[in-house]
């Protein structure tokens, strides 16, 4: 057993790893220009009653028929604006692309919570009442974020130009794990691309410190973090550690069945052990798969010197399973 001091050190170390991993999601051009051959459209996706902001990308000459589709979202601490470069590239290759912001992030609305107890039934008008609320914003919660992925996938089913038989999902860093988890839950997904993904949160969610925090929150002694704070270094957003306890797609990766999955890892990954994340997920998965180790880069290199290589890998992987 670890001593309490060692457990605390491990907790802080893991928190730093995940926060650094998440910080990478903020890299990339936020004001990437939309070229004249690509059309964009702002849309709303509703997740558990809260509006999420999303953008649809298509090529201008794509016609009016149904298109193979790619769904994208960032990981920890980023917004959909940072995905524009990839979304544009996929649209130019003939895809309908949807990128979205999670609830409480970017241009999306936030969940709200009451600051005081609700009035009794007699004071309500068909369930309606006036109250002071506060928003839950810039909180990192894999349970909620995966719910947002699920609702974005539901939204695609009703979009007239989406070919629902040809939907792929793209994720990076923390969302590189999310897309694997989504494949285990929903087989309407036809292909997965995951890069520099973190595939388990057990180390964050099961520490004594995480349980103490969860106990205090359940007893009303602490609330959700205030928007805009930076709990871990310069990382925007605050994690709810206990919500990572049951998040580990690496442990049940084969629930994805036969969904093709490409897993891209950085050879010199410094933020976590590839052998316990991407490589382990690849080794365990029995469906169609491909592992690519990008040489000579660290985690952030996937957004910088290796961006073109990674983008090409993703496009060719999607082409193989969504266009053939």
mmCIF file of N, CA and C in Angstrom, residues 90-181:
data_model
loop_
_atom_site.group_PDB
_atom_site.id
_atom_site.type_symbol
_atom_site.label_atom_id
_atom_site.label_comp_id
_atom_site.label_asym_id
_atom_site.label_seq_id
_atom_site.Cartn_x
_atom_site.Cartn_y
_atom_site.Cartn_z
ATOM 1 N N UNK A 90 -10.921 18.070 -44.075
ATOM 2 C CA UNK A 90 -11.841 16.954 -44.324
ATOM 3 C C UNK A 90 -12.969 17.375 -45.267
ATOM 4 N N UNK A 91 -13.478 18.594 -45.091
ATOM 5 C CA UNK A 91 -14.535 19.077 -45.983
ATOM 6 C C UNK A 91 -14.027 19.165 -47.417
ATOM 7 N N UNK A 92 -12.815 19.643 -47.599
ATOM 8 C CA UNK A 92 -12.247 19.730 -48.947
ATOM 9 C C UNK A 92 -12.076 18.351 -49.570
ATOM 10 N N UNK A 93 -11.961 17.329 -48.731
ATOM 11 C CA UNK A 93 -11.834 15.954 -49.228
ATOM 12 C C UNK A 93 -13.188 15.312 -49.511
ATOM 13 N N UNK A 94 -14.270 16.069 -49.336
ATOM 14 C CA UNK A 94 -15.589 15.567 -49.709
ATOM 15 C C UNK A 94 -16.482 15.137 -48.563
ATOM 16 N N UNK A 95 -16.102 15.453 -47.330
ATOM 17 C CA UNK A 95 -16.897 15.055 -46.166
ATOM 18 C C UNK A 95 -17.780 16.198 -45.673
ATOM 19 N N UNK A 96 -18.887 15.832 -45.070
ATOM 20 C CA UNK A 96 -19.617 16.756 -44.219
ATOM 21 C C UNK A 96 -18.993 16.602 -42.828
ATOM 22 N N UNK A 97 -18.580 17.701 -42.251
ATOM 23 C CA UNK A 97 -17.874 17.673 -40.970
ATOM 24 C C UNK A 97 -18.655 18.488 -39.951
ATOM 25 N N UNK A 98 -18.790 17.956 -38.756
ATOM 26 C CA UNK A 98 -19.424 18.687 -37.658
ATOM 27 C C UNK A 98 -18.451 18.737 -36.489
ATOM 28 N N UNK A 99 -18.103 19.945 -36.056
ATOM 29 C CA UNK A 99 -17.310 20.119 -34.836
ATOM 30 C C UNK A 99 -18.189 20.823 -33.812
ATOM 31 N N UNK A 100 -18.054 20.447 -32.540
ATOM 32 C CA UNK A 100 -18.929 21.045 -31.525
ATOM 33 C C UNK A 100 -18.160 21.349 -30.247
ATOM 34 N N UNK A 101 -18.712 22.284 -29.479
ATOM 35 C CA UNK A 101 -18.209 22.604 -28.147
ATOM 36 C C UNK A 101 -19.063 21.892 -27.108
ATOM 37 N N UNK A 102 -18.416 21.306 -26.112
ATOM 38 C CA UNK A 102 -19.150 20.682 -25.017
ATOM 39 C C UNK A 102 -19.968 21.734 -24.260
ATOM 40 N N UNK A 103 -20.963 21.269 -23.521
ATOM 41 C CA UNK A 103 -21.706 22.173 -22.645
ATOM 42 C C UNK A 103 -20.739 22.886 -21.688
ATOM 43 N N UNK A 104 -20.904 24.189 -21.613
ATOM 44 C CA UNK A 104 -20.056 24.958 -20.707
ATOM 45 C C UNK A 104 -18.701 25.329 -21.267
ATOM 46 N N UNK A 105 -18.493 25.102 -22.548
ATOM 47 C CA UNK A 105 -17.212 25.412 -23.183
ATOM 48 C C UNK A 105 -17.452 26.181 -24.475
ATOM 49 N N UNK A 106 -16.477 27.014 -24.836
ATOM 50 C CA UNK A 106 -16.542 27.718 -26.108
ATOM 51 C C UNK A 106 -17.811 28.538 -26.252
ATOM 52 N N UNK A 107 -18.510 28.340 -27.359
ATOM 53 C CA UNK A 107 -19.726 29.094 -27.651
ATOM 54 C C UNK A 107 -20.992 28.393 -27.170
ATOM 55 N N UNK A 108 -20.839 27.266 -26.484
ATOM 56 C CA UNK A 108 -22.011 26.534 -25.995
ATOM 57 C C UNK A 108 -22.546 27.149 -24.708
ATOM 58 N N UNK A 109 -23.850 26.947 -24.474
ATOM 59 C CA UNK A 109 -24.443 27.354 -23.210
ATOM 60 C C UNK A 109 -23.974 26.422 -22.098
ATOM 61 N N UNK A 110 -24.257 26.821 -20.877
ATOM 62 C CA UNK A 110 -23.839 26.047 -19.716
ATOM 63 C C UNK A 110 -25.039 25.405 -19.032
ATOM 64 N N UNK A 111 -24.785 24.303 -18.352
ATOM 65 C CA UNK A 111 -25.771 23.816 -17.399
ATOM 66 C C UNK A 111 -25.884 24.845 -16.277
ATOM 67 N N UNK A 112 -27.051 24.909 -15.642
ATOM 68 C CA UNK A 112 -27.228 25.841 -14.532
ATOM 69 C C UNK A 112 -27.694 25.078 -13.299
ATOM 70 N N UNK A 113 -27.343 25.602 -12.129
ATOM 71 C CA UNK A 113 -27.778 25.018 -10.867
ATOM 72 C C UNK A 113 -28.384 26.119 -10.003
ATOM 73 N N UNK A 114 -29.351 25.746 -9.176
ATOM 74 C CA UNK A 114 -29.989 26.707 -8.283
ATOM 75 C C UNK A 114 -29.017 27.120 -7.186
ATOM 76 N N UNK A 115 -29.073 28.389 -6.806
ATOM 77 C CA UNK A 115 -28.266 28.850 -5.679
ATOM 78 C C UNK A 115 -29.017 28.725 -4.361
ATOM 79 N N UNK A 116 -30.346 28.519 -4.441
ATOM 80 C CA UNK A 116 -31.187 28.330 -3.262
ATOM 81 C C UNK A 116 -32.145 27.179 -3.537
ATOM 82 N N UNK A 117 -32.695 26.552 -2.489
ATOM 83 C CA UNK A 117 -33.666 25.474 -2.715
ATOM 84 C C UNK A 117 -34.859 25.954 -3.539
ATOM 85 N N UNK A 118 -35.408 25.068 -4.343
ATOM 86 C CA UNK A 118 -36.576 25.397 -5.155
ATOM 87 C C UNK A 118 -37.798 25.589 -4.259
ATOM 88 N N UNK A 119 -38.767 26.421 -4.674
ATOM 89 C CA UNK A 119 -39.998 26.578 -3.887
ATOM 90 C C UNK A 119 -40.815 25.300 -3.899
ATOM 91 N N UNK A 120 -41.764 25.203 -2.975
ATOM 92 C CA UNK A 120 -42.598 24.005 -2.955
ATOM 93 C C UNK A 120 -43.544 24.014 -4.143
ATOM 94 N N UNK A 121 -44.204 22.902 -4.355
ATOM 95 C CA UNK A 121 -45.030 22.717 -5.552
ATOM 96 C C UNK A 121 -46.106 23.780 -5.684
ATOM 97 N N UNK A 122 -46.667 24.227 -4.564
ATOM 98 C CA UNK A 122 -47.764 25.195 -4.615
ATOM 99 C C UNK A 122 -47.324 26.534 -5.188
ATOM 100 N N UNK A 123 -46.031 26.822 -5.091
ATOM 101 C CA UNK A 123 -45.522 28.106 -5.582
ATOM 102 C C UNK A 123 -45.073 28.045 -7.034
ATOM 103 N N UNK A 124 -45.177 26.884 -7.629
ATOM 104 C CA UNK A 124 -44.746 26.718 -9.013
ATOM 105 C C UNK A 124 -45.938 26.783 -9.959
ATOM 106 N N UNK A 125 -45.678 27.191 -11.178
ATOM 107 C CA UNK A 125 -46.700 27.249 -12.216
ATOM 108 C C UNK A 125 -46.361 26.213 -13.278
ATOM 109 N N UNK A 126 -46.968 25.030 -13.142
ATOM 110 C CA UNK A 126 -46.691 23.930 -14.069
ATOM 111 C C UNK A 126 -45.188 23.645 -14.160
ATOM 112 N N UNK A 127 -44.571 23.611 -13.006
ATOM 113 C CA UNK A 127 -43.148 23.309 -12.948
ATOM 114 C C UNK A 127 -42.237 24.494 -13.196
ATOM 115 N N UNK A 128 -42.806 25.673 -13.419
ATOM 116 C CA UNK A 128 -42.008 26.862 -13.692
ATOM 117 C C UNK A 128 -41.937 27.753 -12.456
ATOM 118 N N UNK A 129 -40.788 28.353 -12.230
ATOM 119 C CA UNK A 129 -40.631 29.308 -11.140
ATOM 120 C C UNK A 129 -39.408 30.168 -11.424
ATOM 121 N N UNK A 130 -39.342 31.299 -10.757
ATOM 122 C CA UNK A 130 -38.220 32.213 -10.906
ATOM 123 C C UNK A 130 -37.191 31.930 -9.823
ATOM 124 N N UNK A 131 -35.935 31.864 -10.224
ATOM 125 C CA UNK A 131 -34.890 31.539 -9.261
ATOM 126 C C UNK A 131 -33.567 32.136 -9.710
ATOM 127 N N UNK A 132 -32.676 32.319 -8.761
ATOM 128 C CA UNK A 132 -31.300 32.690 -9.080
ATOM 129 C C UNK A 132 -30.515 31.415 -9.350
ATOM 130 N N UNK A 133 -29.742 31.439 -10.420
ATOM 131 C CA UNK A 133 -28.957 30.260 -10.778
ATOM 132 C C UNK A 133 -27.514 30.683 -11.038
ATOM 133 N N UNK A 134 -26.632 29.704 -11.077
ATOM 134 C CA UNK A 134 -25.268 29.949 -11.532
ATOM 135 C C UNK A 134 -24.922 28.896 -12.565
ATOM 136 N N UNK A 135 -24.065 29.258 -13.485
ATOM 137 C CA UNK A 135 -23.715 28.345 -14.553
ATOM 138 C C UNK A 135 -22.560 27.436 -14.155
ATOM 139 N N UNK A 136 -22.588 26.227 -14.711
ATOM 140 C CA UNK A 136 -21.484 25.281 -14.547
ATOM 141 C C UNK A 136 -20.666 25.370 -15.825
ATOM 142 N N UNK A 137 -19.537 26.028 -15.742
ATOM 143 C CA UNK A 137 -18.789 26.340 -16.962
ATOM 144 C C UNK A 137 -17.314 25.983 -16.804
ATOM 145 N N UNK A 138 -16.743 25.488 -17.900
ATOM 146 C CA UNK A 138 -15.331 25.108 -17.952
ATOM 147 C C UNK A 138 -14.990 24.097 -16.863
ATOM 148 N N UNK A 139 -15.854 23.104 -16.748
ATOM 149 C CA UNK A 139 -15.635 21.975 -15.856
ATOM 150 C C UNK A 139 -15.311 20.758 -16.713
ATOM 151 N N UNK A 140 -14.313 19.993 -16.323
ATOM 152 C CA UNK A 140 -13.906 18.805 -17.076
ATOM 153 C C UNK A 140 -14.509 17.580 -16.404
ATOM 154 N N UNK A 141 -15.450 16.964 -17.104
ATOM 155 C CA UNK A 141 -16.204 15.836 -16.556
ATOM 156 C C UNK A 141 -16.425 14.834 -17.679
ATOM 157 N N UNK A 142 -15.708 13.709 -17.689
ATOM 158 C CA UNK A 142 -15.845 12.768 -18.805
ATOM 159 C C UNK A 142 -17.242 12.189 -18.945
ATOM 160 N N UNK A 143 -17.976 12.074 -17.849
ATOM 161 C CA UNK A 143 -19.343 11.548 -17.937
ATOM 162 C C UNK A 143 -20.206 12.501 -18.746
ATOM 163 N N UNK A 144 -20.159 13.790 -18.410
ATOM 164 C CA UNK A 144 -20.942 14.778 -19.142
ATOM 165 C C UNK A 144 -20.449 14.936 -20.574
ATOM 166 N N UNK A 145 -19.144 14.931 -20.766
ATOM 167 C CA UNK A 145 -18.608 15.133 -22.110
ATOM 168 C C UNK A 145 -18.975 13.981 -23.038
ATOM 169 N N UNK A 146 -18.985 12.772 -22.524
ATOM 170 C CA UNK A 146 -19.408 11.631 -23.338
ATOM 171 C C UNK A 146 -20.895 11.696 -23.640
ATOM 172 N N UNK A 147 -21.686 12.226 -22.718
ATOM 173 C CA UNK A 147 -23.105 12.456 -23.001
ATOM 174 C C UNK A 147 -23.256 13.445 -24.148
ATOM 175 N N UNK A 148 -22.413 14.459 -24.176
ATOM 176 C CA UNK A 148 -22.453 15.430 -25.275
ATOM 177 C C UNK A 148 -22.082 14.776 -26.603
ATOM 178 N N UNK A 149 -21.080 13.916 -26.598
ATOM 179 C CA UNK A 149 -20.754 13.161 -27.815
ATOM 180 C C UNK A 149 -21.969 12.354 -28.280
ATOM 181 N N UNK A 150 -22.636 11.699 -27.333
ATOM 182 C CA UNK A 150 -23.781 10.870 -27.696
ATOM 183 C C UNK A 150 -24.889 11.701 -28.317
ATOM 184 N N UNK A 151 -25.168 12.861 -27.735
ATOM 185 C CA UNK A 151 -26.228 13.703 -28.274
ATOM 186 C C UNK A 151 -25.838 14.320 -29.611
ATOM 187 N N UNK A 152 -24.570 14.610 -29.803
ATOM 188 C CA UNK A 152 -24.125 15.082 -31.118
ATOM 189 C C UNK A 152 -24.324 14.000 -32.173
ATOM 190 N N UNK A 153 -24.071 12.766 -31.793
ATOM 191 C CA UNK A 153 -24.299 11.654 -32.723
ATOM 192 C C UNK A 153 -25.787 11.497 -33.021
ATOM 193 N N UNK A 154 -26.626 11.653 -32.000
ATOM 194 C CA UNK A 154 -28.073 11.620 -32.239
ATOM 195 C C UNK A 154 -28.466 12.721 -33.228
ATOM 196 N N UNK A 155 -27.905 13.912 -33.042
ATOM 197 C CA UNK A 155 -28.243 15.044 -33.910
ATOM 198 C C UNK A 155 -27.936 14.718 -35.365
ATOM 199 N N UNK A 156 -26.820 14.065 -35.600
ATOM 200 C CA UNK A 156 -26.444 13.728 -36.975
ATOM 201 C C UNK A 156 -27.508 12.893 -37.672
ATOM 202 N N UNK A 157 -28.204 12.052 -36.918
ATOM 203 C CA UNK A 157 -29.181 11.154 -37.534
ATOM 204 C C UNK A 157 -30.327 11.911 -38.205
ATOM 205 N N UNK A 158 -30.564 13.145 -37.775
ATOM 206 C CA UNK A 158 -31.646 13.923 -38.360
ATOM 207 C C UNK A 158 -31.193 14.976 -39.346
ATOM 208 N N UNK A 159 -29.907 15.031 -39.629
ATOM 209 C CA UNK A 159 -29.393 16.034 -40.561
ATOM 210 C C UNK A 159 -29.535 15.503 -41.987
ATOM 211 N N UNK A 160 -30.296 16.197 -42.848
ATOM 212 C CA UNK A 160 -30.644 15.646 -44.167
ATOM 213 C C UNK A 160 -29.459 15.224 -45.026
ATOM 214 N N UNK A 161 -28.337 15.915 -44.932
ATOM 215 C CA UNK A 161 -27.225 15.616 -45.833
ATOM 216 C C UNK A 161 -26.244 14.600 -45.255
ATOM 217 N N UNK A 162 -26.475 14.163 -44.036
ATOM 218 C CA UNK A 162 -25.599 13.160 -43.425
ATOM 219 C C UNK A 162 -25.991 11.771 -43.906
ATOM 220 N N UNK A 163 -25.028 11.043 -44.438
ATOM 221 C CA UNK A 163 -25.247 9.632 -44.755
ATOM 222 C C UNK A 163 -25.029 8.858 -43.460
ATOM 223 N N UNK A 164 -26.119 8.471 -42.816
ATOM 224 C CA UNK A 164 -26.017 7.866 -41.485
ATOM 225 C C UNK A 164 -25.371 6.486 -41.501
ATOM 226 N N UNK A 165 -25.199 5.920 -42.685
ATOM 227 C CA UNK A 165 -24.480 4.648 -42.792
ATOM 228 C C UNK A 165 -22.978 4.858 -42.922
ATOM 229 N N UNK A 166 -22.546 6.131 -42.972
ATOM 230 C CA UNK A 166 -21.120 6.427 -43.161
ATOM 231 C C UNK A 166 -20.708 7.569 -42.228
ATOM 232 N N UNK A 167 -20.616 7.260 -40.942
ATOM 233 C CA UNK A 167 -20.223 8.252 -39.939
ATOM 234 C C UNK A 167 -18.931 7.814 -39.264
ATOM 235 N N UNK A 168 -17.940 8.701 -39.272
ATOM 236 C CA UNK A 168 -16.693 8.475 -38.556
ATOM 237 C C UNK A 168 -16.526 9.514 -37.465
ATOM 238 N N UNK A 169 -15.717 9.202 -36.457
ATOM 239 C CA UNK A 169 -15.463 10.162 -35.386
ATOM 240 C C UNK A 169 -13.962 10.340 -35.199
ATOM 241 N N UNK A 170 -13.580 11.560 -34.847
ATOM 242 C CA UNK A 170 -12.181 11.979 -34.734
ATOM 243 C C UNK A 170 -11.944 12.555 -33.358
ATOM 244 N N UNK A 171 -10.860 12.120 -32.682
ATOM 245 C CA UNK A 171 -10.540 12.679 -31.378
ATOM 246 C C UNK A 171 -9.051 12.745 -31.148
ATOM 247 N N UNK A 172 -8.639 13.669 -30.278
ATOM 248 C CA UNK A 172 -7.222 13.883 -29.996
ATOM 249 C C UNK A 172 -7.014 14.108 -28.508
ATOM 250 N N UNK A 173 -5.913 13.559 -27.970
ATOM 251 C CA UNK A 173 -5.580 13.682 -26.558
ATOM 252 C C UNK A 173 -6.729 13.106 -25.724
ATOM 253 N N UNK A 174 -7.336 13.869 -24.830
ATOM 254 C CA UNK A 174 -8.407 13.272 -24.036
ATOM 255 C C UNK A 174 -9.562 12.802 -24.908
ATOM 256 N N UNK A 175 -9.905 13.573 -25.931
ATOM 257 C CA UNK A 175 -10.994 13.117 -26.795
ATOM 258 C C UNK A 175 -10.562 11.951 -27.677
ATOM 259 N N UNK A 176 -9.241 11.706 -27.765
ATOM 260 C CA UNK A 176 -8.777 10.484 -28.416
ATOM 261 C C UNK A 176 -9.229 9.252 -27.667
ATOM 262 N N UNK A 177 -9.372 9.372 -26.358
ATOM 263 C CA UNK A 177 -9.973 8.300 -25.575
ATOM 264 C C UNK A 177 -11.484 8.302 -25.673
ATOM 265 N N UNK A 178 -12.077 9.500 -25.723
ATOM 266 C CA UNK A 178 -13.535 9.588 -25.828
ATOM 267 C C UNK A 178 -14.064 8.871 -27.067
ATOM 268 N N UNK A 179 -13.376 9.019 -28.200
ATOM 269 C CA UNK A 179 -13.901 8.401 -29.416
ATOM 270 C C UNK A 179 -13.858 6.881 -29.323
ATOM 271 N N UNK A 180 -12.847 6.350 -28.640
ATOM 272 C CA UNK A 180 -12.810 4.902 -28.427
ATOM 273 C C UNK A 180 -13.964 4.468 -27.532
ATOM 274 N N UNK A 181 -14.206 5.235 -26.478
ATOM 275 C CA UNK A 181 -15.334 4.927 -25.591
ATOM 276 C C UNK A 181 -16.654 4.980 -26.348
#
